[in-house]
XYZ file of C-alpha atoms in Angstrom:
731
model
C 0.000 0.000 0.000
C 1.388 3.410 -0.968
C 1.026 6.581 1.010
C 2.153 10.148 0.750
C 5.620 11.186 1.955
C 6.050 11.788 5.617
C 7.659 15.159 4.958
C 9.288 17.192 7.683
C 8.404 15.891 11.099
C 8.250 17.852 14.311
C 10.797 17.289 17.036
C 9.516 14.816 19.593
C 12.314 15.143 22.074
C 14.289 12.051 21.179
C 11.910 9.756 23.009
C 12.239 11.482 26.406
C 8.829 11.890 27.983
C 9.966 14.453 30.551
C 10.924 16.918 27.847
C 7.446 18.390 28.018
C 8.590 19.911 31.366
C 11.281 21.988 29.692
C 10.960 25.719 30.370
C 8.390 27.121 27.949
C 9.679 28.918 24.902
C 12.952 27.000 24.676
C 13.069 24.688 21.670
C 15.863 23.452 19.428
C 14.773 26.028 16.869
C 15.087 28.917 19.316
C 18.437 27.596 20.465
C 19.817 27.457 16.950
C 18.501 30.927 16.078
C 19.483 32.746 19.268
C 22.882 31.144 19.770
C 24.092 29.457 16.596
C 27.517 28.739 18.048
C 27.126 27.919 21.722
C 30.118 26.935 23.774
C 30.158 23.907 26.097
C 29.837 26.199 29.123
C 27.062 28.461 27.805
C 24.031 26.313 28.472
C 22.915 27.388 31.935
C 19.462 28.223 30.604
C 18.998 24.593 29.651
C 19.837 23.146 33.033
C 16.439 23.956 34.561
C 14.826 20.674 33.605
C 12.573 18.767 35.917
C 13.312 15.086 35.338
C 12.382 11.910 37.093
C 15.594 9.917 36.955
C 15.380 6.329 35.829
C 11.949 6.593 34.272
C 12.487 8.949 31.326
C 14.555 6.859 28.977
C 12.850 5.412 25.924
C 14.737 3.293 23.392
C 15.476 4.997 20.124
C 13.688 3.782 16.984
C 16.294 2.884 14.351
C 15.773 3.490 10.652
C 17.802 2.047 7.791
C 19.550 4.264 5.240
C 21.674 3.653 2.163
C 24.392 5.857 0.700
C 23.990 7.162 -2.842
C 26.667 9.088 -4.744
C 24.932 11.999 -6.491
C 27.059 14.572 -8.342
C 30.217 13.196 -6.699
C 28.670 13.741 -3.264
C 27.559 11.091 -0.820
C 23.903 11.395 0.127
C 22.209 9.199 2.692
C 18.700 8.230 1.619
C 16.225 6.486 3.939
C 14.561 3.247 2.941
C 10.805 3.409 2.820
C 9.029 2.488 6.021
C 8.158 -1.074 4.978
C 11.686 -1.891 3.796
C 13.207 -0.438 6.955
C 10.879 -2.540 9.072
C 11.809 -5.693 7.141
C 15.515 -4.936 7.561
C 15.042 -4.336 11.277
C 13.135 -7.598 11.674
C 15.855 -9.496 9.833
C 18.480 -7.755 11.966
C 16.682 -8.607 15.192
C 15.994 -12.240 14.275
C 19.501 -13.333 15.199
C 23.039 -12.179 15.784
C 24.428 -13.877 12.702
C 23.349 -11.744 9.747
C 25.792 -13.246 7.274
C 24.023 -14.705 4.305
C 20.760 -12.893 4.950
C 19.393 -11.146 1.871
C 16.415 -8.795 2.132
C 14.712 -7.595 -1.075
C 13.906 -3.875 -1.036
C 12.508 -1.170 -3.343
C 9.851 -3.430 -4.776
C 12.320 -6.265 -5.328
C 14.682 -4.228 -7.529
C 17.467 -4.179 -4.928
C 18.800 -6.773 -2.506
C 20.377 -5.831 0.812
C 23.044 -8.240 2.044
C 22.597 -7.684 5.731
C 25.944 -9.065 6.859
C 27.913 -6.977 4.368
C 25.711 -3.933 4.921
C 25.630 -3.481 1.142
C 22.795 -2.857 -1.318
C 22.961 -4.446 -4.801
C 20.828 -3.861 -7.905
C 19.045 -6.972 -9.158
C 18.167 -6.355 -12.797
C 20.948 -4.026 -13.980
C 24.591 -3.205 -13.275
C 25.074 -0.558 -10.634
C 27.717 0.217 -8.074
C 26.856 -1.276 -4.703
C 25.953 1.183 -1.957
C 26.587 1.100 1.775
C 23.715 0.416 4.181
C 23.446 1.564 7.802
C 21.147 1.030 10.735
C 20.855 4.656 11.835
C 19.901 6.119 15.214
C 22.065 9.267 15.612
C 22.584 12.052 13.069
C 24.524 15.286 12.682
C 23.935 18.141 10.298
C 26.253 18.440 7.326
C 28.390 21.439 6.462
C 26.802 23.093 3.432
C 23.677 21.252 2.315
C 22.166 21.196 5.835
C 21.200 17.546 5.409
C 21.599 15.186 8.312
C 24.262 12.511 8.059
C 24.043 9.327 10.148
C 26.861 8.345 12.447
C 28.389 4.916 12.078
C 26.583 2.113 13.849
C 29.410 1.580 16.343
C 29.687 5.233 17.319
C 25.893 5.546 17.450
C 25.930 2.773 20.021
C 28.448 4.735 22.103
C 26.289 7.852 21.861
C 23.219 5.904 22.894
C 24.973 4.418 25.941
C 26.148 7.869 26.995
C 22.644 9.209 26.490
C 21.208 6.453 28.702
C 23.578 7.380 31.536
C 22.800 11.061 31.175
C 19.042 10.468 31.300
C 18.956 7.899 34.077
C 21.503 9.703 36.298
C 20.392 13.197 35.302
C 24.010 14.137 34.633
C 24.479 16.135 31.439
C 27.269 18.033 29.721
C 28.625 14.685 28.666
C 31.566 14.884 26.280
C 32.593 12.212 23.810
C 35.393 12.057 21.299
C 34.750 10.356 17.979
C 37.387 8.276 16.140
C 38.103 11.384 14.003
C 38.885 13.489 17.109
C 35.575 15.300 16.902
C 33.930 16.369 20.138
C 30.255 15.665 20.827
C 28.683 17.359 23.817
C 25.301 16.312 25.242
C 24.148 19.462 27.053
C 20.600 18.162 27.604
C 17.983 16.239 25.608
C 17.197 19.379 23.642
C 20.725 20.505 22.863
C 23.427 18.184 21.588
C 26.250 19.549 19.442
C 29.189 18.276 17.424
C 32.408 20.379 17.426
C 34.961 20.185 14.665
C 38.572 19.951 15.728
C 40.894 22.654 14.473
C 43.303 20.145 13.018
C 40.507 18.382 11.168
C 38.889 21.461 9.662
C 40.392 20.796 6.241
C 39.151 17.227 6.317
C 35.609 18.482 6.797
C 36.062 20.967 4.000
C 35.333 23.984 6.231
C 37.090 27.302 6.147
C 39.102 28.628 9.094
C 36.222 30.962 10.027
C 33.952 27.967 10.549
C 36.228 26.050 12.894
C 34.362 27.098 16.023
C 30.862 26.556 14.658
C 29.230 23.401 16.014
C 26.942 21.033 14.195
C 23.537 20.035 15.426
C 23.155 16.471 16.683
C 19.822 14.663 16.656
C 18.694 11.366 18.122
C 16.160 9.357 16.142
C 14.939 9.791 12.577
C 11.706 11.404 13.774
C 13.675 14.497 14.833
C 15.269 15.270 11.478
C 13.821 16.688 8.290
C 13.649 13.790 5.859
C 11.063 12.331 3.508
C 10.186 8.742 4.305
C 7.732 7.119 1.942
C 5.579 4.106 2.506
C 6.377 1.019 0.494
C 5.051 -0.009 -2.897
C 2.145 -2.419 -3.339
C 3.322 -6.014 -3.352
C 1.007 -7.051 -6.165
C 2.447 -6.457 -9.653
C -0.209 -6.313 -12.358
C 1.931 -5.666 -15.418
C 5.590 -5.493 -16.446
C 6.949 -2.802 -18.775
C 10.459 -2.785 -20.250
C 11.809 0.681 -21.077
C 14.554 1.087 -23.716
C 16.537 4.331 -23.875
C 17.640 6.348 -26.895
C 21.043 7.675 -27.936
C 23.761 8.269 -25.387
C 24.082 7.276 -21.732
C 22.135 10.317 -20.453
C 18.363 10.466 -20.777
C 17.457 13.968 -19.628
C 18.843 17.478 -19.200
C 20.299 16.553 -15.817
C 22.421 13.880 -17.528
C 20.840 11.083 -15.546
C 20.955 7.452 -16.568
C 18.036 5.391 -17.812
C 17.759 3.804 -14.351
C 17.205 7.158 -12.649
C 14.751 8.357 -15.295
C 12.707 5.159 -15.075
C 12.685 5.584 -11.293
C 10.960 8.931 -11.809
C 8.542 7.367 -14.291
C 7.697 4.674 -11.743
C 7.246 7.197 -8.921
C 4.852 9.265 -11.026
C 2.860 6.132 -11.824
C 2.518 5.234 -8.134
C 1.203 8.717 -7.348
C -1.262 8.610 -10.230
C -2.575 5.224 -9.121
C -3.545 6.777 -5.806
C -5.307 9.732 -7.424
C -6.881 8.267 -10.578
C -7.382 4.573 -9.691
C -8.336 5.056 -6.051
C -11.515 2.966 -6.241
C -9.706 0.028 -7.830
C -6.997 0.239 -5.167
C -9.517 0.365 -2.342
C -11.255 -2.700 -3.797
C -7.842 -4.400 -4.100
C -8.368 -4.886 -7.830
C -4.966 -3.513 -8.734
C -1.511 -3.311 -7.247
C 1.056 -1.528 -9.377
C 2.888 -1.660 -12.696
C 6.589 -2.441 -12.657
C 8.858 -0.484 -15.004
C 12.341 -1.911 -15.626
C 15.055 -0.183 -17.682
C 16.950 -1.861 -20.528
C 20.439 -0.504 -21.217
C 22.117 -1.141 -24.586
C 24.524 1.813 -24.711
C 27.118 0.357 -22.345
C 27.460 -3.036 -24.121
C 27.750 -1.255 -27.476
C 30.556 1.049 -26.350
C 32.377 -1.758 -24.558
C 33.157 -3.439 -27.912
C 36.267 -1.298 -28.404
C 34.662 1.073 -30.875
C 35.371 4.057 -28.617
C 39.114 3.374 -28.795
C 38.930 3.156 -32.579
C 37.012 6.413 -32.758
C 39.422 8.172 -30.421
C 42.319 7.459 -32.786
C 40.629 9.298 -35.646
C 38.962 12.077 -33.639
C 40.421 15.553 -34.097
C 41.933 17.151 -30.967
C 40.038 20.441 -31.367
C 36.783 21.118 -29.479
C 37.450 17.952 -27.525
C 34.329 18.035 -25.328
C 31.976 18.516 -28.252
C 33.600 15.713 -30.222
C 33.443 13.403 -27.206
C 29.751 14.213 -26.829
C 29.199 13.451 -30.512
C 31.063 10.131 -30.314
C 29.141 9.127 -27.207
C 25.641 10.106 -28.322
C 24.890 11.144 -31.890
C 27.009 8.389 -33.423
C 24.637 5.826 -31.911
C 22.292 6.608 -34.820
C 25.027 5.712 -37.317
C 25.927 2.614 -35.335
C 22.354 1.409 -35.674
C 22.517 1.837 -39.451
C 25.685 -0.276 -39.580
C 25.075 -4.031 -40.013
C 27.895 -4.907 -37.587
C 26.855 -2.701 -34.696
C 23.133 -2.957 -35.449
C 23.443 -6.677 -34.782
C 25.089 -5.884 -31.444
C 22.341 -3.429 -30.501
C 19.351 -5.640 -31.346
C 20.997 -8.655 -29.714
C 21.666 -6.638 -26.570
C 18.135 -5.226 -26.338
C 16.390 -8.545 -26.979
C 18.711 -10.608 -24.785
C 18.432 -8.094 -21.932
C 14.648 -8.108 -22.073
C 14.612 -11.907 -22.160
C 17.129 -12.155 -19.312
C 15.312 -9.665 -17.114
C 11.976 -11.336 -17.854
C 13.294 -14.747 -16.752
C 14.846 -13.251 -13.625
C 11.648 -11.374 -12.857
C 9.603 -14.587 -13.066
C 12.065 -16.349 -10.768
C 11.721 -13.624 -8.154
C 7.958 -13.262 -8.659
C 6.634 -16.795 -9.222
C 3.034 -15.691 -8.656
C 3.123 -13.086 -11.423
C 0.282 -13.662 -13.911
C 0.227 -10.280 -15.657
C 1.201 -9.291 -19.155
C 4.261 -7.552 -20.565
C 4.519 -4.334 -22.550
C 7.501 -2.449 -23.938
C 8.328 1.237 -24.227
C 11.084 2.998 -26.119
C 12.366 6.547 -26.117
C 13.800 8.159 -29.247
C 16.083 5.682 -31.040
C 15.058 3.001 -28.556
C 11.556 3.044 -30.025
C 12.961 2.415 -33.517
C 14.984 -0.531 -32.201
C 11.874 -2.040 -30.648
C 9.854 -1.377 -33.814
C 12.363 -3.265 -35.955
C 12.510 -6.143 -33.466
C 8.723 -6.401 -33.327
C 8.331 -6.395 -37.110
C 10.670 -9.397 -37.301
C 9.001 -11.516 -34.643
C 7.277 -14.747 -35.619
C 3.864 -15.563 -34.294
C 3.899 -19.249 -33.389
C 0.190 -19.444 -34.201
C 0.134 -17.411 -37.386
C 3.419 -17.990 -39.158
C 3.757 -20.967 -41.439
C 7.450 -21.414 -40.791
C 7.128 -21.369 -37.014
C 7.572 -25.123 -36.897
C 10.999 -24.719 -38.426
C 13.879 -23.635 -36.260
C 15.905 -22.222 -39.112
C 15.326 -18.493 -39.655
C 16.385 -18.843 -43.310
C 13.452 -21.037 -44.262
C 11.418 -19.495 -47.091
C 7.773 -19.293 -46.146
C 6.617 -19.743 -49.707
C 8.510 -23.008 -50.181
C 6.322 -24.701 -47.602
C 3.363 -24.302 -49.957
C 2.729 -25.997 -53.304
C 1.947 -23.975 -56.404
C -1.681 -25.033 -56.045
C -1.792 -23.630 -52.517
C -0.047 -20.465 -53.679
C -2.636 -19.857 -56.379
C -5.443 -20.639 -53.966
C -3.967 -18.148 -51.523
C -3.962 -15.558 -54.299
C -7.517 -16.533 -55.319
C -6.235 -17.534 -58.761
C -7.007 -21.259 -58.687
C -8.669 -21.103 -62.134
C -5.222 -20.720 -63.736
C -3.797 -23.891 -62.170
C -4.553 -25.912 -65.308
C -2.448 -23.531 -67.412
C 0.586 -24.013 -65.143
C 0.072 -27.780 -65.097
C -0.150 -27.819 -68.890
C 3.106 -25.845 -69.156
C 4.672 -28.025 -66.401
C 5.507 -24.991 -64.271
C 6.383 -25.828 -60.664
C 7.343 -23.440 -57.858
C 10.963 -23.083 -58.952
C 9.968 -22.462 -62.541
C 7.340 -19.979 -61.437
C 9.996 -18.034 -59.551
C 11.908 -17.632 -62.849
C 8.908 -16.466 -64.870
C 8.774 -12.907 -66.150
C 5.782 -10.814 -67.078
C 6.344 -11.714 -70.740
C 6.361 -15.438 -69.951
C 3.062 -15.201 -68.063
C 1.572 -13.157 -70.875
C 2.532 -15.796 -73.431
C 0.873 -18.407 -71.231
C -2.384 -16.470 -71.510
C -2.508 -15.029 -67.967
C -4.390 -11.694 -67.860
C -2.717 -8.506 -66.650
C -4.299 -8.420 -63.170
C -3.391 -11.989 -62.183
C 0.093 -11.488 -63.670
C 0.734 -8.522 -61.387
C -0.464 -10.472 -58.344
C 1.770 -13.427 -59.151
C 4.853 -11.285 -59.853
C 4.349 -9.272 -56.668
C 3.974 -12.500 -54.693
C 7.198 -13.918 -56.160
C 9.138 -10.710 -55.503
C 7.815 -10.434 -51.966
C 8.792 -14.015 -51.171
C 12.313 -13.585 -52.552
C 12.866 -10.341 -50.663
C 11.654 -12.020 -47.497
C 14.346 -14.643 -47.878
C 16.983 -12.015 -48.436
C 16.098 -9.877 -45.439
C 16.155 -12.769 -42.994
C 19.536 -14.184 -43.956
C 22.395 -12.801 -41.928
C 24.922 -13.300 -44.739
C 26.308 -10.170 -46.460
C 25.084 -11.343 -49.864
C 21.439 -10.959 -48.829
C 21.476 -7.276 -47.955
C 18.014 -5.845 -48.182
C 19.314 -2.679 -49.746
C 19.486 -4.481 -53.100
C 15.719 -4.697 -53.195
C 14.915 -1.151 -52.132
C 14.323 0.055 -55.689
C 11.564 -2.466 -56.195
C 10.153 -1.786 -52.735
C 9.992 1.950 -53.258
C 8.270 1.471 -56.605
C 5.631 -0.638 -54.975
C 5.286 1.988 -52.209
C 3.532 -0.640 -50.123
C 4.712 -1.443 -46.620
C 4.367 -4.974 -45.380
C 1.546 -5.710 -47.781
C 1.335 -9.391 -48.529
C 0.096 -10.864 -51.758
C -3.116 -12.144 -50.256
C -3.956 -8.771 -48.755
C -3.828 -9.905 -45.144
C -0.693 -7.945 -44.370
C 0.521 -10.613 -41.931
C 3.033 -12.437 -44.117
C 6.508 -11.291 -45.173
C 6.180 -8.243 -43.022
C 9.928 -7.595 -42.963
C 10.209 -6.997 -46.699
C 9.322 -3.368 -46.944
C 10.931 -1.670 -43.934
C 14.408 -1.310 -45.395
C 16.298 -2.605 -42.371
C 19.957 -3.504 -42.517
C 20.830 -7.138 -42.976
C 20.911 -8.575 -39.473
C 19.430 -11.578 -37.754
C 16.708 -10.350 -35.427
C 16.381 -12.350 -32.188
C 13.045 -13.540 -30.876
C 11.463 -12.453 -27.639
C 10.316 -15.187 -25.283
C 7.024 -13.383 -24.623
C 4.395 -11.509 -26.609
C 4.185 -7.820 -25.689
C 0.675 -6.521 -25.325
C 1.356 -2.838 -26.069
C 4.279 -0.941 -27.567
C 4.674 2.677 -26.377
C 6.963 4.987 -28.364
C 8.036 8.270 -26.710
C 9.432 11.012 -28.948
C 9.913 8.472 -31.709
C 11.606 9.002 -35.117
C 10.064 5.796 -36.532
C 8.095 7.628 -39.217
C 11.168 9.498 -40.410
C 13.342 6.377 -40.583
C 10.695 4.444 -42.505
C 10.416 7.300 -45.000
C 14.189 7.583 -45.398
C 14.340 3.845 -45.981
C 12.182 4.393 -49.060
C 8.752 3.537 -47.702
C 5.768 5.679 -48.553
C 2.859 3.785 -47.086
C 1.994 1.331 -44.337
C -0.605 -1.242 -45.285
C -3.738 -0.516 -43.202
C -4.097 -4.270 -42.616
C -0.597 -4.597 -41.204
C -0.092 -5.362 -37.525
C 2.829 -6.574 -35.438
C 2.983 -10.380 -35.407
C 3.168 -10.643 -31.621
C 2.032 -7.220 -30.330
C -1.552 -5.952 -30.411
C -1.174 -2.287 -29.515
C 1.031 0.599 -30.628
C 0.960 4.176 -29.291
C 3.140 6.918 -30.743
C 3.325 9.568 -27.991
C 5.134 12.841 -28.547
C 5.408 16.464 -27.467
C 4.342 19.004 -30.131
C 7.743 20.745 -29.963
C 9.832 17.551 -29.968
C 12.307 17.920 -32.887
C 12.964 14.166 -33.063
C 9.348 12.949 -33.056
C 7.399 12.108 -36.223
C 3.865 10.919 -36.887
C 2.836 7.439 -38.041
C -0.810 7.800 -39.070
C -0.167 9.832 -42.272
C 1.808 6.839 -43.572
C -1.226 4.609 -43.036
C -3.764 7.063 -44.453
C -1.697 9.299 -46.771
C -4.651 10.897 -48.536
C -6.413 12.280 -45.453
C -5.310 15.185 -43.281
C -6.331 14.955 -39.633
C -4.970 15.986 -36.284
C -3.428 13.542 -33.784
C -5.265 12.582 -30.622
C -4.783 15.195 -27.902
C -3.717 13.598 -24.615
C -5.932 14.930 -21.791
C -4.347 16.777 -18.921
C -4.042 14.538 -15.887
C -6.161 17.001 -13.900
C -8.869 16.939 -16.521
C -9.814 19.080 -19.544
C -7.266 21.050 -21.513
C -4.691 23.436 -20.194
C -6.148 26.898 -19.671
C -4.056 28.642 -22.324
C -5.119 26.080 -24.932
C -8.797 26.543 -24.091
C -8.344 30.316 -24.260
C -6.647 30.005 -27.624
C -9.442 27.813 -28.988
C -12.069 30.189 -27.642
C -10.445 33.157 -29.365
C -10.178 31.163 -32.577
C -13.870 30.283 -32.504
C -14.755 33.878 -31.729
C -12.722 35.176 -34.657
C -14.325 32.588 -36.945
C -17.815 33.671 -35.864
C -16.963 37.334 -36.367
C -15.524 36.616 -39.779
C -18.584 34.598 -40.868
C -20.977 37.300 -39.650
C -18.957 40.030 -41.325
C -18.806 38.158 -44.614
C -22.540 37.533 -44.485
C -23.262 41.221 -43.866
C -20.949 42.309 -46.669
C -22.549 39.821 -49.047
C -26.025 41.121 -48.283
C -24.907 44.736 -48.662
C -23.255 43.995 -51.987
C -26.360 42.283 -53.348
C -28.572 45.161 -52.329
C -26.146 47.610 -53.896
C -25.957 45.761 -57.223
C -29.738 45.150 -57.504
C -31.325 46.600 -60.646
C -33.629 49.643 -60.161
C -37.356 48.821 -60.009
C -40.353 50.975 -60.999
C -42.438 52.572 -58.320
C -45.616 50.920 -59.553
C -45.398 47.137 -59.745
C -47.735 44.418 -60.701
C -48.886 42.064 -58.065
C -46.643 39.368 -59.419
C -43.482 41.429 -59.195
C -44.479 42.594 -55.757
C -44.644 39.035 -54.528
C -41.194 38.375 -55.945
C -39.859 41.491 -54.281
C -41.310 40.388 -50.975
C -39.884 36.946 -51.385
C -36.405 38.161 -52.243
C -35.392 39.542 -48.836
C -36.346 36.203 -47.373
C -34.266 34.241 -49.825
C -31.211 36.467 -49.791
C -30.098 35.788 -46.236
C -30.409 32.092 -46.892
C -27.323 32.096 -49.059
C -24.839 32.971 -46.324
C -26.613 30.463 -44.129
C -26.019 27.922 -46.852
C -22.312 28.676 -46.585
C -22.518 28.138 -42.854
C -24.259 24.830 -43.358
C -21.497 23.786 -45.722
C -18.919 24.606 -43.062
C -20.938 22.791 -40.432
C -21.313 19.822 -42.732
C -17.545 19.725 -43.123
C -17.240 19.692 -39.350
C -19.765 16.874 -39.175
C -17.715 14.862 -41.616
C -14.820 14.839 -39.117
C -16.969 13.392 -36.368
C -16.889 9.744 -37.561
C -13.794 7.877 -36.332
C -10.865 7.803 -38.713
C -9.736 4.384 -39.870
C -5.981 4.272 -39.264
C -5.499 0.578 -39.887
C -4.815 -2.343 -37.600
C -1.393 -1.345 -36.293
C -3.063 -0.421 -33.003
C -6.031 -2.734 -33.307
C -8.094 -0.150 -35.169
C -7.512 2.574 -32.561
C -5.680 5.833 -33.093
C -1.878 5.684 -33.094
C -0.553 9.247 -32.778
C -1.052 10.958 -29.406
C 0.256 14.473 -28.750
C 0.890 16.062 -25.362
C -0.332 19.517 -24.413
C 2.475 22.043 -24.145
C 2.811 24.016 -20.937
C 1.958 27.731 -20.928
C 5.612 28.750 -20.628
C 6.555 26.456 -23.506
C 4.079 28.117 -25.860
C 6.014 31.400 -25.740
C 9.010 30.033 -27.640
C 8.946 26.644 -29.359
C 12.651 26.664 -30.203
C 13.741 27.456 -26.669
C 12.027 24.355 -25.286
C 12.719 22.027 -28.222
C 15.453 19.969 -26.541
C 13.596 19.902 -23.246
C 10.483 18.677 -25.074
C 12.373 15.618 -26.333
C 13.371 14.694 -22.776
C 10.162 15.586 -20.934
C 8.442 12.181 -20.988
C 10.056 10.721 -17.858
C 8.308 13.147 -15.476
C 5.198 13.841 -17.549
C 2.056 12.924 -15.616
C 0.007 13.029 -18.821
C 2.299 10.493 -20.511
C 2.343 8.154 -17.526
C -1.420 8.360 -17.091
C -1.981 7.405 -20.739
C 0.272 4.375 -20.268
C -1.559 3.340 -17.093
C -4.978 3.878 -18.673
C -4.235 1.778 -21.741
C -2.618 -1.055 -19.782
C -5.357 -1.324 -17.168
C -8.016 -0.956 -19.831
C -6.933 -4.319 -21.232
C -7.764 -5.773 -17.786
C -11.199 -4.166 -17.632
C -10.140 -1.514 -15.102
C -10.836 2.129 -15.906
C -10.140 5.560 -14.447
C -12.262 6.764 -11.556
C -13.409 9.673 -13.713
C -12.840 9.683 -17.486
C -10.676 12.585 -18.598
C -11.899 14.924 -21.301
């Protein structure tokens, strides 16, 4: 069960009940503000404490922390309350902690209790130190509390017990680093830096006499302690990063960015799926990162690049070699093979490990890719083989030609051309001979033009399919791109189903694509250049009947100012212009500036239509021919009828405009790539972003990790497949 952060907690006196008898008005805050640098002998005002010796001591409540290096600085981060309790229970179960392993952070990290070390489970990460913390002191510059070592905390606690039970304060202790800790009273405990050790602490000579604040118990320090994550995992999502090792403007790794994505999802589950959580219908969705950059750059390619890199503008060239060149690596057959193997093998490895650690998991799996990572996943998915739908699934060899498993009679039946079987039998044409036939040969055999084109397209598609699947250099798919671009059909099979030979028309480099050991339910692409790469590869259209062999859903999510993102739907329906689906704001409705903009647009349209109608009526009255003063009854009736008919013309124009608007109401058919649903989904820009699109272009490409709207769309679509919907539908 998740809960909100604890936030800053009030001082409770370190567990001493008699502290409520302290002289009124004296608190740690007033002490720090009135006398920031008290001396050991300047605490007479704190000695007037009425205590009942022997009955005031309460054991301190320990909390477990781990050390994280952030920006070359060590930061101690508390475990969530549930993990800390589990660690404390394991610690208190026996003296021998060696060999005890406690899973924490939703099972993504293991704490080896005897070593006091924390290890990542699913990815490579430097191990971090773990402490059972009871006493803290305030740091030098960041004002964050740092825990003492467990051994010295025990010494402090023993001294504190004596001071409380014997009512003897002003206790002085010396730490192993020659630092002096003075316990003036339960409200005032300070830590003095030795003069000789000032440089070690990084303080200036003017700060040598300034003490640090000492606190007992985690409840007396300002720290955010979250509740744990739900134990039940409903769905698993693998997230693949784009170019370079950094994934956002703060140069954080994919692990850190996915942590933010996961945290946002946990918060949104509490706010938008509250009813389902209260009814225990859902738990949470697990997001796990997949890293392919490190294995790629560990092949020695960086050393080779360094030898040919110019020495000028060294930092910029290093950035280029480490990030932008990943795009060129993916277009190289050698390194593309390394990338797709790494991504697929990592997802398979993590999936197996996840099932081992979560044997009761019955949920589905989805995949998400950012930037180039989405293109990698797209290419892998297009080359998967559905064990139920593919004819060659019974064969282990990836080089098996699908068409060779069928006879020529079955081929013609598949093409709905069985009436021409007798002609081929008469000419003794088998499958191999048919593959050698040209348009002229079929024409001489008496085959009409339409069937000839179907047969030739089927033969070409089958041959290209063989070439794209073979990992040998001779079968490079680039040799067939001229024919593919002429056809301008993507993944369109000869029988019109769009499910066979799907890897013919996407222009990928000649590599052997590995198979995933599971079938993803949904593929989410964030800031994806898939549309651009398909177009550059020579493809003009995606067959509306095409779908991924093993994946049912596909969502192309992007920010309107993202310079790397491209649409997919115009490639499916090239002749129709329509806007992408607008992702609702997670708080409902549109952002205020967008609604204001639309309101002004509608107002200007209404004013323009009314003005044009008035001008049209004035012009007609001005150009009307002069009429005699005396009219016959017939002309009078016409004159009376004319003012009625004249205003109908501008109304006719309005009805035409309204009819055009009505035509957009029916749902647009964008094919089966997303099961008949819309594919392109655009985020709403923030008000500050609308002032300058270019200024926020780079930020827009990296905004998805902390975007509540993006995360909510992912949650909504995943849980919708399980029959669970939002508490209130967003508009």
